[in-house]
Coordinates of C-alpha atoms in Angstrom, one line a residue:
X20 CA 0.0 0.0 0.0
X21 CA 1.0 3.4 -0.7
X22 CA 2.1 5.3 2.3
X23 CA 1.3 8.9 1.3
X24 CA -0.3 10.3 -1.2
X25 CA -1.3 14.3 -2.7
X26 CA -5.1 14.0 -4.4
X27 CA -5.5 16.8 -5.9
X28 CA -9.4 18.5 -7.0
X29 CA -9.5 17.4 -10.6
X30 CA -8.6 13.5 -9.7
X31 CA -5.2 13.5 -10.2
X32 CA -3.0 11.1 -7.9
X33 CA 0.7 11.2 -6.8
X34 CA 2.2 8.8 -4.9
X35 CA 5.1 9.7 -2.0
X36 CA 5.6 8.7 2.0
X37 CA 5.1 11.1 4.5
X38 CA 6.9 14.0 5.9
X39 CA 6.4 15.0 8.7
X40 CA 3.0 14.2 10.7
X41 CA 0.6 11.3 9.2
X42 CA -2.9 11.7 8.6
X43 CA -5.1 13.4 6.6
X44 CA -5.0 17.4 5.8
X45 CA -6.7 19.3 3.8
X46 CA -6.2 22.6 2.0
X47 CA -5.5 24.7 -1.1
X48 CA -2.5 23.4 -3.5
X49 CA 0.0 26.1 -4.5
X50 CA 3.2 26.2 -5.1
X51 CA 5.9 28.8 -3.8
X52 CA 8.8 29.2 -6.2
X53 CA 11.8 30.1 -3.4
X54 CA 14.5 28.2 -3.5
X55 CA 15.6 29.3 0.4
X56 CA 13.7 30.1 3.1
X57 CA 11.4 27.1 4.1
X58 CA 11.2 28.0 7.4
X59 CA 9.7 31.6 7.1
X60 CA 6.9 30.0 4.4
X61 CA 5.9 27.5 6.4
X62 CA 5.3 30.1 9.5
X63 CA 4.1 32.9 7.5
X64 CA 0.4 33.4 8.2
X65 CA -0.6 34.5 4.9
X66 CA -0.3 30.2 3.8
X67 CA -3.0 29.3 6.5
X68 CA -5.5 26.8 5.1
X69 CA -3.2 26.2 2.1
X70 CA -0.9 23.2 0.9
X71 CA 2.2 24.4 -0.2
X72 CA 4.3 22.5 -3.5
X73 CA 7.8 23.5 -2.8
X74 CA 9.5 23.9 -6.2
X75 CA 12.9 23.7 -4.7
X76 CA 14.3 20.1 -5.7
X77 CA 15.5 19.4 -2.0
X78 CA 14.0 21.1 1.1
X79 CA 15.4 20.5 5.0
X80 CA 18.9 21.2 4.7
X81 CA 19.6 23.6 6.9
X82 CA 17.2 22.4 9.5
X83 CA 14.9 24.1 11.9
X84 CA 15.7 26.8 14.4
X85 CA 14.3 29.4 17.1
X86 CA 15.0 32.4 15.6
X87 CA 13.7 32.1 11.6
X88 CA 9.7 31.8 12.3
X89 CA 7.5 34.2 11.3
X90 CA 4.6 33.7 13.1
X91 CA 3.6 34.9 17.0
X92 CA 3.7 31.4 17.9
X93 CA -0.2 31.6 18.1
X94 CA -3.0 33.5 17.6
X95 CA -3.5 35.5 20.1
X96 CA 0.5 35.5 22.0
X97 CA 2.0 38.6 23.8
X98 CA 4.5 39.2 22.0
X99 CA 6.9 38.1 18.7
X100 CA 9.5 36.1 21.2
X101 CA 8.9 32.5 22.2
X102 CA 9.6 29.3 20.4
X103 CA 10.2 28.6 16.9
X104 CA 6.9 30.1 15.8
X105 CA 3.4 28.2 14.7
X106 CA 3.4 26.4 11.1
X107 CA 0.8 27.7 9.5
X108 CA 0.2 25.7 6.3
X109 CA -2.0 23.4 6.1
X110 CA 0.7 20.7 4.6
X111 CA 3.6 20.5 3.1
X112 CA 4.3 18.7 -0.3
X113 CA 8.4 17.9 -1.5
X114 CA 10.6 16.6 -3.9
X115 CA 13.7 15.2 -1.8
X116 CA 13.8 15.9 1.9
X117 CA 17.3 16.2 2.6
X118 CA 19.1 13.1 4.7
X119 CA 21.2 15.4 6.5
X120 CA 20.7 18.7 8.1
X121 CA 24.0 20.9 7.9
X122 CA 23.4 24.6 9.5
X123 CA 25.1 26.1 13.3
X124 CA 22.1 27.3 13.9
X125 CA 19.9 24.4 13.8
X126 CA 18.3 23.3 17.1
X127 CA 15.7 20.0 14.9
X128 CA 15.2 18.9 11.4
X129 CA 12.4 19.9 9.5
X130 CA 11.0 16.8 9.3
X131 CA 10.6 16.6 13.3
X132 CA 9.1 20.0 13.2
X133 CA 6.4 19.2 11.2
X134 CA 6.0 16.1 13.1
X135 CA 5.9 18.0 16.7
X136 CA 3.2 20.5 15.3
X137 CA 1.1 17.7 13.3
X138 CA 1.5 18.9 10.1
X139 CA 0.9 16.4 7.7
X140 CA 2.9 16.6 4.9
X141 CA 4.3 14.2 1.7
X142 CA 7.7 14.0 0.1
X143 CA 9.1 12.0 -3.0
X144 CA 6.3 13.4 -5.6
X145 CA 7.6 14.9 -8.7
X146 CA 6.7 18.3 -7.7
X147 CA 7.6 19.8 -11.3
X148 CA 4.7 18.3 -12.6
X149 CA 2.2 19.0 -9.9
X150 CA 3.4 22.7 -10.4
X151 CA 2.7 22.8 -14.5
X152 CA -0.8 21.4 -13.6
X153 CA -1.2 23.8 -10.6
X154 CA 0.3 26.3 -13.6
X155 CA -1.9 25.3 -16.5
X156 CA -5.0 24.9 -14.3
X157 CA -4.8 27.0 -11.3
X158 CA -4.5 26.7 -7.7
X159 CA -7.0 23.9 -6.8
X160 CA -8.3 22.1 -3.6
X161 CA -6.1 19.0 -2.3
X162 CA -5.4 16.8 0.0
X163 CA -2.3 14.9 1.9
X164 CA -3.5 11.9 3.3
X165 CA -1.1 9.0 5.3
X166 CA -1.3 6.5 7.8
X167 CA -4.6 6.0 8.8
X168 CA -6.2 8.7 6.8
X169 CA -5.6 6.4 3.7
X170 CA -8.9 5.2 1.9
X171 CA -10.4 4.7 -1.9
X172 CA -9.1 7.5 -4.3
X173 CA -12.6 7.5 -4.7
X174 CA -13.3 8.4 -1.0
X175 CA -10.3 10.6 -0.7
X176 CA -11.3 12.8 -3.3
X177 CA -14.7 13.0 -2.0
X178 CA -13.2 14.7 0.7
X179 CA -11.1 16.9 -0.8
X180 CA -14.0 18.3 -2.6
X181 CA -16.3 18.6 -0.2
X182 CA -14.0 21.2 1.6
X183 CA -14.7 24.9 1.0
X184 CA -13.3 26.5 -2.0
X185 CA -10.4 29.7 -0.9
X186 CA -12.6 32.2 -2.7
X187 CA -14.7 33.3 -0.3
X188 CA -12.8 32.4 2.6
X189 CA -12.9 34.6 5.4
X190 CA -9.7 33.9 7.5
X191 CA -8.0 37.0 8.8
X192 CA -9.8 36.7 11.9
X193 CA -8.2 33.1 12.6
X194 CA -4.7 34.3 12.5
X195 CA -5.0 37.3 14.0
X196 CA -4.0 38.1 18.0
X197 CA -6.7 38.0 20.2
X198 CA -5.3 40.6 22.8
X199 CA -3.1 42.5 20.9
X200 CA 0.8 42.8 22.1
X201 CA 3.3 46.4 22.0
X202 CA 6.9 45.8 19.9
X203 CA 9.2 48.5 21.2
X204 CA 12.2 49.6 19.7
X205 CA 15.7 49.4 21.6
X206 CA 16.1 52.9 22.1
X207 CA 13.1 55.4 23.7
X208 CA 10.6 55.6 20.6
X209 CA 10.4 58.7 19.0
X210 CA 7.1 57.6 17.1
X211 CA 4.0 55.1 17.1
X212 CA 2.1 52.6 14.9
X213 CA -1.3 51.1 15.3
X214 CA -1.2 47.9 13.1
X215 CA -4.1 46.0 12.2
X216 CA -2.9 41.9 12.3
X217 CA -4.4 40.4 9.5
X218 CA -2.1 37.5 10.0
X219 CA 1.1 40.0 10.5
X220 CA 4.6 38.4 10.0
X221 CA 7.2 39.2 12.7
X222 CA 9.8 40.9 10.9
X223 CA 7.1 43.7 10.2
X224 CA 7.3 45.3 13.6
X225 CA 10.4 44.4 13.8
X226 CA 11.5 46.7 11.1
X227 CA 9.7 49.2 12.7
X228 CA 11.1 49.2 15.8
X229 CA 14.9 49.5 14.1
X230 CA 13.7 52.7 12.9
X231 CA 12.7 54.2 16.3
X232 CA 8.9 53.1 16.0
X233 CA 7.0 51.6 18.9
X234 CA 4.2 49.5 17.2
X235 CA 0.8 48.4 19.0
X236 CA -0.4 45.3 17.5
X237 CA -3.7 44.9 17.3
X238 CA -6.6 42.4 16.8
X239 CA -8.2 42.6 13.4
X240 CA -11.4 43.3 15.1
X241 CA -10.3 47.1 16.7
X242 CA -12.3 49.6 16.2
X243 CA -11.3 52.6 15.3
X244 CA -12.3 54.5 18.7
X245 CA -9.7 52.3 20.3
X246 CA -6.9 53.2 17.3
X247 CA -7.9 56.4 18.1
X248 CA -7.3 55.7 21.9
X249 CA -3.9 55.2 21.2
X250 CA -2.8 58.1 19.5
X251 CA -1.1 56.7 16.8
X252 CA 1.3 58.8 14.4
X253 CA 0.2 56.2 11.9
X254 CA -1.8 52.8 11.1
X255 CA -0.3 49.8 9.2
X256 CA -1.9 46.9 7.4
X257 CA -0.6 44.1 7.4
X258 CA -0.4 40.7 5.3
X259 CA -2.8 37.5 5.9
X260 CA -4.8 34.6 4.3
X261 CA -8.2 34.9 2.6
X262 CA -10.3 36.5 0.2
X263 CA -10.1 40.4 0.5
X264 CA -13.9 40.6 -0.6
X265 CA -14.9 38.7 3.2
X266 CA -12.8 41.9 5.0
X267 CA -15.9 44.3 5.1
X268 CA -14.7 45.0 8.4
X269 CA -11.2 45.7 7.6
X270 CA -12.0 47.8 4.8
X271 CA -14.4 49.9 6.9
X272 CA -12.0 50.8 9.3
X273 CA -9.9 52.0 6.7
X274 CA -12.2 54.1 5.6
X275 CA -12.4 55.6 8.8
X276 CA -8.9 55.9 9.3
X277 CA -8.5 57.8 6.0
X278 CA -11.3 60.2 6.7
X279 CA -9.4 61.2 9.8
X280 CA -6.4 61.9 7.8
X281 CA -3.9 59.2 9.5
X282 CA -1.0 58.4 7.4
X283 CA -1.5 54.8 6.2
X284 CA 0.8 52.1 5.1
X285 CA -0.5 48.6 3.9
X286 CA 1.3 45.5 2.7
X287 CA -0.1 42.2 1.3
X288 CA -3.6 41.6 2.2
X289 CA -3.5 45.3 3.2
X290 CA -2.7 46.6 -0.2
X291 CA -5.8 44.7 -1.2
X292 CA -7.8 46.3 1.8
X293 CA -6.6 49.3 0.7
X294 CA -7.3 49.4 -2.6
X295 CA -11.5 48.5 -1.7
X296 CA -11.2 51.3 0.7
X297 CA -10.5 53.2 -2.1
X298 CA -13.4 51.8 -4.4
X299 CA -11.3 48.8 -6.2
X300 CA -12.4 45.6 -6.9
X301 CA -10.5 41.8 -6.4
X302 CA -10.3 39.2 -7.8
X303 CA -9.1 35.8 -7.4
X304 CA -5.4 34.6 -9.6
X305 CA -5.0 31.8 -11.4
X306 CA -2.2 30.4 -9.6
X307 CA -0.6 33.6 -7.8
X308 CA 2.6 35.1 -6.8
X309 CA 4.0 33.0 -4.2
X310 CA 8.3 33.6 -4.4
X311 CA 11.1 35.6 -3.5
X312 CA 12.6 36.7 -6.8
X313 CA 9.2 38.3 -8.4
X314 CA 10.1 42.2 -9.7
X315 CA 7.7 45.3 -9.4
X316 CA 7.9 48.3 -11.4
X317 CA 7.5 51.4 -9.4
X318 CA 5.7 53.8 -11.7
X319 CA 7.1 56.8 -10.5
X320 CA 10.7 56.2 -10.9
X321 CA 10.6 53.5 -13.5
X322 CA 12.9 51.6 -10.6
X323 CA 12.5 47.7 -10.8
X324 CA 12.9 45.8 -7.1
X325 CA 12.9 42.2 -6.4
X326 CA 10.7 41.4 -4.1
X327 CA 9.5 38.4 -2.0
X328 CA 5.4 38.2 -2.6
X329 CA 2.8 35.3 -1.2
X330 CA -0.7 36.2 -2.7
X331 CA -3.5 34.8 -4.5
X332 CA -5.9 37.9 -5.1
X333 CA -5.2 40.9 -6.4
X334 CA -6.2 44.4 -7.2
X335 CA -8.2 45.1 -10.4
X336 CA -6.3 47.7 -12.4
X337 CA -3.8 48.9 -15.2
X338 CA 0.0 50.3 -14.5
X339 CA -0.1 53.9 -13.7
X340 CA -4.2 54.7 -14.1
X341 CA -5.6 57.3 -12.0
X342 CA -8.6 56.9 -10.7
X343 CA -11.1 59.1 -8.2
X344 CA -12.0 58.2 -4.5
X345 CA -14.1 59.6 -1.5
X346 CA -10.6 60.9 -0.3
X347 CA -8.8 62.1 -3.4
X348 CA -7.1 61.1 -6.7
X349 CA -5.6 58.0 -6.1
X350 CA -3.2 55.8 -9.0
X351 CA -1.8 52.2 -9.5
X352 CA 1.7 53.2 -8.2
X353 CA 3.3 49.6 -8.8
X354 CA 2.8 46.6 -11.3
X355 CA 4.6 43.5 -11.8
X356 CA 7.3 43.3 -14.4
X357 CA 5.8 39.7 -15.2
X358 CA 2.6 40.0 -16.0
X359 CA 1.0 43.5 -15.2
X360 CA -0.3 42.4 -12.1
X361 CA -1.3 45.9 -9.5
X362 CA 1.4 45.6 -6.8
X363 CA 1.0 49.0 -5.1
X364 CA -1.9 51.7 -5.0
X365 CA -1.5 55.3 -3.2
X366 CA -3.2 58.5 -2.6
X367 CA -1.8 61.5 -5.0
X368 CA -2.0 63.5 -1.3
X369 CA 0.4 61.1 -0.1
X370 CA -1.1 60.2 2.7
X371 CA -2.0 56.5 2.4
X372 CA -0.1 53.7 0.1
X373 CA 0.3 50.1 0.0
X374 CA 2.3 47.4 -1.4
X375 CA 1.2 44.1 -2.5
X376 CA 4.8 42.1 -1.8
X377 CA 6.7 41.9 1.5
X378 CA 9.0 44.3 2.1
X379 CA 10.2 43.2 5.5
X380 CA 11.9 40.3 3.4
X381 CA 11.2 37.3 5.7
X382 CA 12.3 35.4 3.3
X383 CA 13.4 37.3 0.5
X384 CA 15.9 40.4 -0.9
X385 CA 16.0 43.8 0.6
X386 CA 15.4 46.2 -2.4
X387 CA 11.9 47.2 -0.9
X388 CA 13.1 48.0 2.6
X389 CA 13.4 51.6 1.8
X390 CA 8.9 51.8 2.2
X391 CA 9.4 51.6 5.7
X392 CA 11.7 54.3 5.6
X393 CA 9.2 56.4 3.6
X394 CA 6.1 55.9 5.8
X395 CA 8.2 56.7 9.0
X396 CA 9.2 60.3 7.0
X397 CA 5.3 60.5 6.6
X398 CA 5.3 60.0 10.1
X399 CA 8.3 62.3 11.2
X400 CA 6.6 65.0 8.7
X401 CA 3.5 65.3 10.7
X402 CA 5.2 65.2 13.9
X403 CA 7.2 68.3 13.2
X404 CA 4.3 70.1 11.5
X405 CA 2.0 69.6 14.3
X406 CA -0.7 67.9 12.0
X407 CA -0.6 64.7 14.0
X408 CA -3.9 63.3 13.9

């Protein structure tokens, strides 16, 4: 009997053992093109409910440490310190686990990571053909099923499809903290950030807090009379799972915080919060951008950076169109070099942009870092003309 298998939506089979935990999970299939930087996928929010096809030939080498996750831990911790940080997708699909793991740093293997958090995952299945199918047909509903979980293909596909499609998904509020948790800088802070954890990634306040920023993490559920509260020289939006068309709330809140005139910054799921705040659409991608070697034009500058994205929605839109809002002339401020995808939108007042990649880099290159540094002048701007909100 085979003693793992991937069953993906439309029928089709492959055949592997298990990685990691056995049993049976159950998720979307997509595939994240990285060739380093397992540990920071597997942690990042923004993958819950999602089987991820690693397209990297041999994954585990360097291990599994305390220092690389990208996750609280769990919804609802204190604070970004603690173990070696949740694992968020729902399973994990590989070529050739490696037999060895080779890194100082190391404090497990990958394999007995998975295994302590129950993640149920498959390896030995030629992943460069579950990619071209994910590729020619689109992300689709699958299943990893092991051990006990196995039954009929006929049953086991039953199952897969009977689970609810990612279109439609609500799922922000899952990741998010449930109590909300303050990130301080080293230094005394010379400025302050509400941001809204839509299923935030660690680095984020992190590189806020290197720039002298205290940041106030917050449910996904705050109202804006407790941003307000706060006193906030700013509000961020951060990354997470789901279908932006569910985050009525979200996009709400946005809404107020732009009609108070608070500088905004939004990455990920928040550029596509954003971008309904400011009367876009979404839709759903084929297959998405899931990598860390995707580049995005910047319209303004004609400047290309590499950047490390994870998304399967996206902003309707054409490179550099303007368009009109309930706060001011707004444009499509970045599209990828790819395919013409919208990566960023901003107000022409410059009070409020967003970014559909990660520019904290967790994984991934560093040519975006310089957005913090733009919002924090935003900030600093305010702050010395006495216009903080």
């Amino acid at each position: 009997m085979t003693a793992a298998v991937l069953v993906l939506e439309n029928g089709q089979v492959f055949s592997g053992q298990p990685y990691g935990a056995t049993g049976e999970t159950l998720g979307e299939a997509v595939f994240c093109t990285a060739m380093t930087g397992y540990q920071e996928t597997l942690t990042d929010p923004s993958y819950h409910r999602q089987i991820v096809v690693a397209t990297a030939p041999q994954i585990g080498n360097t291990g599994w440490n305390t220092e690389d996750g990208e996750s609280t831990g769990s919804a609802g911790s204190d604070g970004i310190d603690g173990d070696s940080g949740k694992i968020w997708v729902a399973g994990y699909a590989i070529r050739n686990p490696t037999r060895r793991v080779s890194n100082w740093r190391a404090t497990t293997s990958l394999d007995e990571e998975l295994t302590r958090q129950g993640v149920v995952g498959i390896a030995g299945i030629d992943t460069r053909t579950v990619v071209r199918i994910l590729r020619d047909h689109g992300s689709m509903r699958a299943g990893v099923f092991s051990g006990p979980a196995l039954a009929s293909t006929e049953e086991m596909l039953e199952r897969v499809r009977s689970q609810p499609s990612m279109k439609g998904a609500d799922l922000a509020g899952e990741v998010s903290t449930d109590r909300g948790y303050l990130v301080e800088p080293a230094q005394q802070a010379r400025l302050t950030v509400a941001a809204i954890d839509l299923g935030i990634k660690t680095n984020t306040p992190r590189m806020f807090a290197q720039r002298g920023v205290a940041v106030h993490v917050l449910p996904s559920d705050t109202s804006f009379a407790a941003i307000r509260e706060l006193r906030p020289d700013g509000v961020f939006l951060s990354n997470g799972p789901g279908d932006p068309a569910t985050a009525d709330a979200a996009v709400a809140l946005t809404r107020e915080v732009l009609g108070a005139d608070l500088p905004l910054f939004g990455i990920c799921f928040g550029n596509q919060i954003l971008g309904r705040a400011l009367g876009r659409s979404t839709y759903k991608m084929t297959f998405g951008h899931r990598g860390i070697n995707i580049p995005v034009i910047d319209h303004a500058t004609g400047t290309v950076s590499i950047t490390s994205q994870n998304h399967g929605f996206a902003l309707e839109g054409e490179a550099g169109e303007e368009f009109d809002t309930d706060f001011g002339r707004a444009r499509v401020s970045h599209t990828c070099a790819n395919d013409g995808t919208v990566e960023g939108v901003e107000l022409l007042s410059g009070r409020a942009f967003s970014v559909q990649y990660h520019p904290e880099a967790a994984a991934g290159p560093h040519d975006a870092a310089y957005l913090f540094d733009k919002f924090v002048t935003l900030l600093e701007g305010d702050r010395a003309n006495g216009t903080r909100a």
